[in-house]
Structure formats: C-alpha cells, structure tokens
PDB file of C-alpha atoms in Angstrom:
ATOM      1  CA  VAL A   1     101.679 117.558 127.807  1.00  0.00           C
ATOM      2  CA  ALA A   2     103.276 114.513 129.324  1.00  0.00           C
ATOM      3  CA  GLY A   3     102.202 111.174 127.925  1.00  0.00           C
ATOM      4  CA  THR A   4     103.145 107.640 127.116  1.00  0.00           C
ATOM      5  CA  ILE A   5     103.262 106.113 123.652  1.00  0.00           C
ATOM      6  CA  VAL A   6     102.225 102.471 123.548  1.00  0.00           C
ATOM      7  CA  CYS A   7     102.948 100.314 120.531  1.00  0.00           C
ATOM      8  CA  ALA A   8     100.612  97.317 120.562  1.00  0.00           C
ATOM      9  CA  ASP A   9      98.375  95.196 118.392  1.00  0.00           C
ATOM     10  CA  LEU A  10      94.899  96.730 118.137  1.00  0.00           C
ATOM     11  CA  PHE A  11      93.406  93.243 118.116  1.00  0.00           C
ATOM     12  CA  LYS A  12      95.448  92.058 121.137  1.00  0.00           C
ATOM     13  CA  PRO A  13      95.719  95.149 123.346  1.00  0.00           C
ATOM     14  CA  PRO A  14      97.390  95.228 126.739  1.00  0.00           C
ATOM     15  CA  SER A  15      94.851  94.214 129.391  1.00  0.00           C
ATOM     16  CA  SER A  16      95.438  97.509 131.215  1.00  0.00           C
ATOM     17  CA  PHE A  17      93.786  99.292 128.254  1.00  0.00           C
ATOM     18  CA  LEU A  18      90.565  97.250 128.241  1.00  0.00           C
ATOM     19  CA  ASP A  19      87.348  99.029 129.344  1.00  0.00           C
ATOM     20  CA  ARG A  20      89.462 102.023 130.356  1.00  0.00           C
ATOM     21  CA  PHE A  21      88.434 105.031 128.275  1.00  0.00           C
ATOM     22  CA  ASP A  22      85.328 107.213 128.092  1.00  0.00           C
ATOM     23  CA  VAL A  23      86.143 108.499 124.595  1.00  0.00           C
ATOM     24  CA  LEU A  24      88.176 107.056 121.729  1.00  0.00           C
ATOM     25  CA  VAL A  25      88.925 108.946 118.517  1.00  0.00           C
ATOM     26  CA  SER A  26      90.009 107.125 115.372  1.00  0.00           C
ATOM     27  CA  PHE A  27      91.378 109.123 112.445  1.00  0.00           C
ATOM     28  CA  GLY A  28      91.998 107.020 109.360  1.00  0.00           C
ATOM     29  CA  VAL A  29      92.242 103.507 110.838  1.00  0.00           C
ATOM     30  CA  VAL A  30      89.121 101.437 110.198  1.00  0.00           C
ATOM     31  CA  GLU A  31      89.068 101.976 106.415  1.00  0.00           C
ATOM     32  CA  HIS A  32      92.261  99.937 106.095  1.00  0.00           C
ATOM     33  CA  PHE A  33      90.499  96.723 107.182  1.00  0.00           C
ATOM     34  CA  THR A  34      88.204  94.741 104.888  1.00  0.00           C
ATOM     35  CA  GLN A  35      86.289  93.515 107.939  1.00  0.00           C
ATOM     36  CA  THR A  36      85.419  97.010 109.155  1.00  0.00           C
ATOM     37  CA  ALA A  37      83.012  95.847 111.876  1.00  0.00           C
ATOM     38  CA  GLU A  38      85.709  93.588 113.356  1.00  0.00           C
ATOM     39  CA  CYS A  39      88.122  96.517 113.515  1.00  0.00           C
ATOM     40  CA  ILE A  40      85.483  98.705 115.190  1.00  0.00           C
ATOM     41  CA  SER A  41      84.706  95.863 117.591  1.00  0.00           C
ATOM     42  CA  ALA A  42      88.409  95.726 118.491  1.00  0.00           C
ATOM     43  CA  LEU A  43      88.332  99.478 119.186  1.00  0.00           C
ATOM     44  CA  SER A  44      85.272  99.021 121.412  1.00  0.00           C
ATOM     45  CA  LYS A  45      87.329  96.919 123.817  1.00  0.00           C
ATOM     46  CA  PHE A  46      89.176 100.075 124.889  1.00  0.00           C
ATOM     47  CA  LEU A  47      85.936 101.829 125.866  1.00  0.00           C
ATOM     48  CA  LYS A  48      84.025 101.687 129.105  1.00  0.00           C
ATOM     49  CA  PRO A  49      80.362 100.696 128.762  1.00  0.00           C
ATOM     50  CA  ASN A  50      78.497 103.624 127.187  1.00  0.00           C
ATOM     51  CA  GLY A  51      81.845 105.020 125.949  1.00  0.00           C
ATOM     52  CA  LEU A  52      81.968 107.267 122.896  1.00  0.00           C
ATOM     53  CA  LEU A  53      83.775 106.321 119.672  1.00  0.00           C
ATOM     54  CA  ILE A  54      84.416 109.013 117.078  1.00  0.00           C
ATOM     55  CA  THR A  55      85.554 107.571 113.759  1.00  0.00           C
ATOM     56  CA  ASN A  56      86.750 109.715 110.862  1.00  0.00           C
ATOM     57  CA  ILE A  57      87.634 108.217 107.472  1.00  0.00           C
ATOM     58  CA  PRO A  58      88.349 109.634 104.014  1.00  0.00           C
ATOM     59  CA  ASN A  59      85.413 109.411 101.626  1.00  0.00           C
ATOM     60  CA  MET A  60      87.006 107.112  99.065  1.00  0.00           C
ATOM     61  CA  SER A  61      83.600 106.540  97.452  1.00  0.00           C
ATOM     62  CA  GLY A  62      83.359 110.175  96.320  1.00  0.00           C
ATOM     63  CA  ILE A  63      85.475 112.578  94.308  1.00  0.00           C
ATOM     64  CA  VAL A  64      88.339 112.391  96.816  1.00  0.00           C
ATOM     65  CA  GLY A  65      88.596 108.658  96.185  1.00  0.00           C
ATOM     66  CA  ARG A  66      88.511 109.107  92.415  1.00  0.00           C
ATOM     67  CA  LEU A  67      91.231 111.744  92.594  1.00  0.00           C
ATOM     68  CA  GLN A  68      93.316 109.584  94.930  1.00  0.00           C
ATOM     69  CA  GLY A  69      93.010 106.606  92.592  1.00  0.00           C
ATOM     70  CA  TRP A  70      94.126 108.727  89.659  1.00  0.00           C
ATOM     71  CA  LEU A  71      96.944 110.596  91.458  1.00  0.00           C
ATOM     72  CA  ASP A  72      98.413 107.649  93.367  1.00  0.00           C
ATOM     73  CA  ARG A  73      96.669 104.314  92.914  1.00  0.00           C
ATOM     74  CA  SER A  74      98.826 102.554  95.509  1.00  0.00           C
ATOM     75  CA  VAL A  75      97.577 104.908  98.236  1.00  0.00           C
ATOM     76  CA  PHE A  76      93.972 104.370  97.103  1.00  0.00           C
ATOM     77  CA  ASN A  77      94.477 100.585  97.177  1.00  0.00           C
ATOM     78  CA  LYS A  78      95.400 100.729 100.870  1.00  0.00           C
ATOM     79  CA  HIS A  79      91.844 101.810 101.656  1.00  0.00           C
ATOM     80  CA  VAL A  80      88.452 100.145 101.709  1.00  0.00           C
ATOM     81  CA  ALA A  81      86.053 102.549 100.011  1.00  0.00           C
ATOM     82  CA  MET A  82      82.796 102.734 101.926  1.00  0.00           C
ATOM     83  CA  THR A  83      79.730 104.904 102.096  1.00  0.00           C
ATOM     84  CA  ARG A  84      78.290 106.626 105.126  1.00  0.00           C
ATOM     85  CA  GLU A  85      75.690 103.851 105.353  1.00  0.00           C
ATOM     86  CA  GLU A  86      78.371 101.152 105.312  1.00  0.00           C
ATOM     87  CA  LEU A  87      80.348 102.913 108.050  1.00  0.00           C
ATOM     88  CA  ARG A  88      77.154 103.288 110.086  1.00  0.00           C
ATOM     89  CA  ASP A  89      76.299  99.596 109.606  1.00  0.00           C
ATOM     90  CA  ALA A  90      79.793  98.522 110.668  1.00  0.00           C
ATOM     91  CA  HIS A  91      79.448 100.483 113.922  1.00  0.00           C
ATOM     92  CA  GLU A  92      76.016  98.994 114.595  1.00  0.00           C
ATOM     93  CA  CYS A  93      77.309  95.460 113.899  1.00  0.00           C
ATOM     94  CA  ALA A  94      80.121  96.106 116.395  1.00  0.00           C
ATOM     95  CA  GLY A  95      77.655  96.958 119.162  1.00  0.00           C
ATOM     96  CA  PHE A  96      77.328 100.727 118.914  1.00  0.00           C
ATOM     97  CA  SER A  97      74.340 103.050 118.916  1.00  0.00           C
ATOM     98  CA  ILE A  98      74.800 105.750 116.299  1.00  0.00           C
ATOM     99  CA  LEU A  99      74.614 109.351 117.469  1.00  0.00           C
ATOM    100  CA  SER A 100      75.637 110.844 114.136  1.00  0.00           C
ATOM    101  CA  CYS A 101      77.162 109.579 110.910  1.00  0.00           C
ATOM    102  CA  GLU A 102      77.684 112.272 108.310  1.00  0.00           C
ATOM    103  CA  TYR A 103      79.702 113.418 105.336  1.00  0.00           C
ATOM    104  CA  LEU A 104      81.898 116.417 106.238  1.00  0.00           C
ATOM    105  CA  PRO A 105      82.495 119.181 104.998  1.00  0.00           C
ATOM    106  CA  PHE A 106      81.140 120.172 101.562  1.00  0.00           C
ATOM    107  CA  MET A 107      84.503 119.936  99.801  1.00  0.00           C
ATOM    108  CA  ASN A 108      88.262 119.683 100.230  1.00  0.00           C
ATOM    109  CA  LEU A 109      90.040 118.558  97.068  1.00  0.00           C
ATOM    110  CA  ALA A 110      93.441 118.794  98.785  1.00  0.00           C
ATOM    111  CA  VAL A 111      92.930 115.538 100.716  1.00  0.00           C
ATOM    112  CA  PRO A 112      94.479 113.139  98.137  1.00  0.00           C
ATOM    113  CA  ASN A 113      98.222 112.620  98.414  1.00  0.00           C
ATOM    114  CA  ILE A 114     101.044 111.331  96.258  1.00  0.00           C
ATOM    115  CA  ASN A 115     103.153 109.796  99.009  1.00  0.00           C
ATOM    116  CA  ASP A 116     104.049 106.731  96.942  1.00  0.00           C
ATOM    117  CA  VAL A 117     105.007 108.638  93.758  1.00  0.00           C
ATOM    118  CA  PRO A 118     108.836 108.843  93.672  1.00  0.00           C
ATOM    119  CA  ARG A 119     110.077 112.353  94.484  1.00  0.00           C
ATOM    120  CA  GLY A 120     112.217 114.080  91.912  1.00  0.00           C
ATOM    121  CA  THR A 121     110.444 112.397  88.989  1.00  0.00           C
ATOM    122  CA  PRO A 122     108.533 114.274  86.275  1.00  0.00           C
ATOM    123  CA  GLU A 123     105.387 112.434  87.385  1.00  0.00           C
ATOM    124  CA  HIS A 124     105.796 113.771  90.935  1.00  0.00           C
ATOM    125  CA  SER A 125     106.338 117.316  89.651  1.00  0.00           C
ATOM    126  CA  VAL A 126     103.197 117.237  87.491  1.00  0.00           C
ATOM    127  CA  LYS A 127     101.071 115.693  90.220  1.00  0.00           C
ATOM    128  CA  THR A 128     102.351 118.244  92.743  1.00  0.00           C
ATOM    129  CA  LEU A 129     101.115 121.011  90.411  1.00  0.00           C
ATOM    130  CA  ILE A 130      97.749 119.258  90.097  1.00  0.00           C
ATOM    131  CA  ILE A 131      97.434 119.068  93.888  1.00  0.00           C
ATOM    132  CA  LYS A 132      98.261 122.787  94.148  1.00  0.00           C
ATOM    133  CA  GLY A 133      95.497 123.462  91.609  1.00  0.00           C
ATOM    134  CA  LEU A 134      93.056 121.313  93.590  1.00  0.00           C
ATOM    135  CA  ARG A 135      94.018 123.225  96.727  1.00  0.00           C
ATOM    136  CA  ALA A 136      93.336 126.530  94.921  1.00  0.00           C
ATOM    137  CA  ILE A 137      89.888 125.305  93.832  1.00  0.00           C
ATOM    138  CA  THR A 138      89.192 124.297  97.439  1.00  0.00           C
ATOM    139  CA  TYR A 139      90.171 127.753  98.720  1.00  0.00           C
ATOM    140  CA  CYS A 140      87.812 129.328  96.169  1.00  0.00           C
ATOM    141  CA  ILE A 141      84.949 127.104  97.344  1.00  0.00           C
ATOM    142  CA  TRP A 142      85.690 127.961 100.960  1.00  0.00           C
ATOM    143  CA  GLY A 143      85.710 131.662 100.047  1.00  0.00           C
ATOM    144  CA  LEU A 144      82.327 131.233  98.361  1.00  0.00           C
ATOM    145  CA  GLU A 145      81.011 129.573 101.515  1.00  0.00           C
ATOM    146  CA  LEU A 146      82.072 132.623 103.529  1.00  0.00           C
ATOM    147  CA  VAL A 147      79.794 134.706 101.299  1.00  0.00           C
ATOM    148  CA  VAL A 148      76.787 132.427 100.734  1.00  0.00           C
ATOM    149  CA  GLY A 149      77.012 130.215 103.817  1.00  0.00           C
ATOM    150  CA  PRO A 150      78.033 126.573 104.177  1.00  0.00           C
ATOM    151  CA  LEU A 151      77.261 124.340 101.229  1.00  0.00           C
ATOM    152  CA  PRO A 152      75.681 120.966 102.083  1.00  0.00           C
ATOM    153  CA  PRO A 153      77.998 118.021 102.693  1.00  0.00           C
ATOM    154  CA  ASN A 154      77.207 115.065 100.446  1.00  0.00           C
ATOM    155  CA  HIS A 155      78.406 111.665  99.234  1.00  0.00           C
ATOM    156  CA  VAL A 156      80.063 113.059  96.083  1.00  0.00           C
ATOM    157  CA  THR A 157      82.090 116.116  97.102  1.00  0.00           C
ATOM    158  CA  SER A 158      82.642 115.662 100.840  1.00  0.00           C
ATOM    159  CA  PRO A 159      86.157 114.453 101.687  1.00  0.00           C
ATOM    160  CA  TYR A 160      85.362 112.711 104.970  1.00  0.00           C
ATOM    161  CA  ILE A 161      82.804 110.579 106.730  1.00  0.00           C
ATOM    162  CA  SER A 162      82.573 111.044 110.478  1.00  0.00           C
ATOM    163  CA  CYS A 163      80.684 108.762 112.836  1.00  0.00           C
ATOM    164  CA  ALA A 164      79.975 109.354 116.520  1.00  0.00           C
ATOM    165  CA  ALA A 165      78.657 106.262 118.263  1.00  0.00           C
ATOM    166  CA  ARG A 166      78.110 105.087 121.808  1.00  0.00           C
ATOM    167  CA  LYS A 167      79.076 101.614 123.000  1.00  0.00           C
ATOM    168  CA  ARG A 168      75.904  99.869 124.029  1.00  0.00           C
ATOM    169  CA  LEU A 169      75.701  98.878 127.686  1.00  0.00           C
ATOM    170  CA  ASP A 170      74.942  95.263 126.758  1.00  0.00           C
ATOM    171  CA  VAL A 171      78.242  94.885 124.834  1.00  0.00           C
ATOM    172  CA  ARG A 172      81.041  93.162 126.737  1.00  0.00           C
ATOM    173  CA  SER A 173      84.708  93.457 125.791  1.00  0.00           C
TER     174      SER A 173
END
C-alpha cells in the first residue's frame, strides 16, 4: 500500500490534516499525557464533524499495570494510569459522544514489557523468563476460553481499555 508518513506535532498539526478524516485510530497515545482530555481534543481536530475516534490504551490500573510497574518501573512511569470511566470522561470533555468504552479482553499477561531493562544483564534474563511464564499462563487462559466460552472483561484482569466515540456535530476544530 502506498502512503505518506508525516512527522508533525499532534497539538500543531498541518492545516491540510484538519477536519479531514472520517475515522481516527489511536493505539497507545493518550495515556502518555496527564491532560488526557486535551490530548483527545487535539486528536479531534483531525476528524470531520461526526467523525469516529477509536482509542485503545493499556489498562495500567489493573494487573497489567501492577506487573509493568514491577517488571520495568520506568516504562510504567511513562503512562498515566486511568480507569475506563476516566477514559470515557476525557472523551466526553473533549466533545465526543461515547459509543462504547470497555475493558478488553478478559486477560493477556504478556502485555508488560522490559524495554528499559539493560539487555545481557541477569535482571533482564530473569525478567524475560517471568514474561515467558506470564505468556504461558495467558495461553492456558485462552485455551480455557475455547472450552468454556469467553470470560468477562473487567477492570482487574483486562489488559486494555478501548473507547469508540463520535465527534459531536457542535464541536469545532
């Protein structure tokens, strides 16, 4: 697929990108800003009126966040831990109508990473083994779900929060 990569400031986008898109998907962006609603408001400028914003963030308020903080605190510290309700509120404050805001899926313990732990160190080796163990537990849970059906997503075990919201028609960029 042909495309163009644009490197620009989210808060000062090129004017040619304003009110241009029907759908915008954000994977792991808004949780890095303490003023989440301001970040979401900046994203809204890219959308046409009634445009759809899909926002996906790691659930740093649940077990994934606890594991991340334990495995690599510096990675955890780069995030703003928020609940589903806080993510929903931030979208509403930024001028969006919520279509859905949910925890997803039931569990994935392999989400935490150790990117800032120096490679080749004993600490990295031990934490790599722990992550492999967490991945194995996740595969067992997924296997169980194949037998008994999907387990319910929730604020404790779910690794992600996903919000689908529509830019209100009365919101100007």
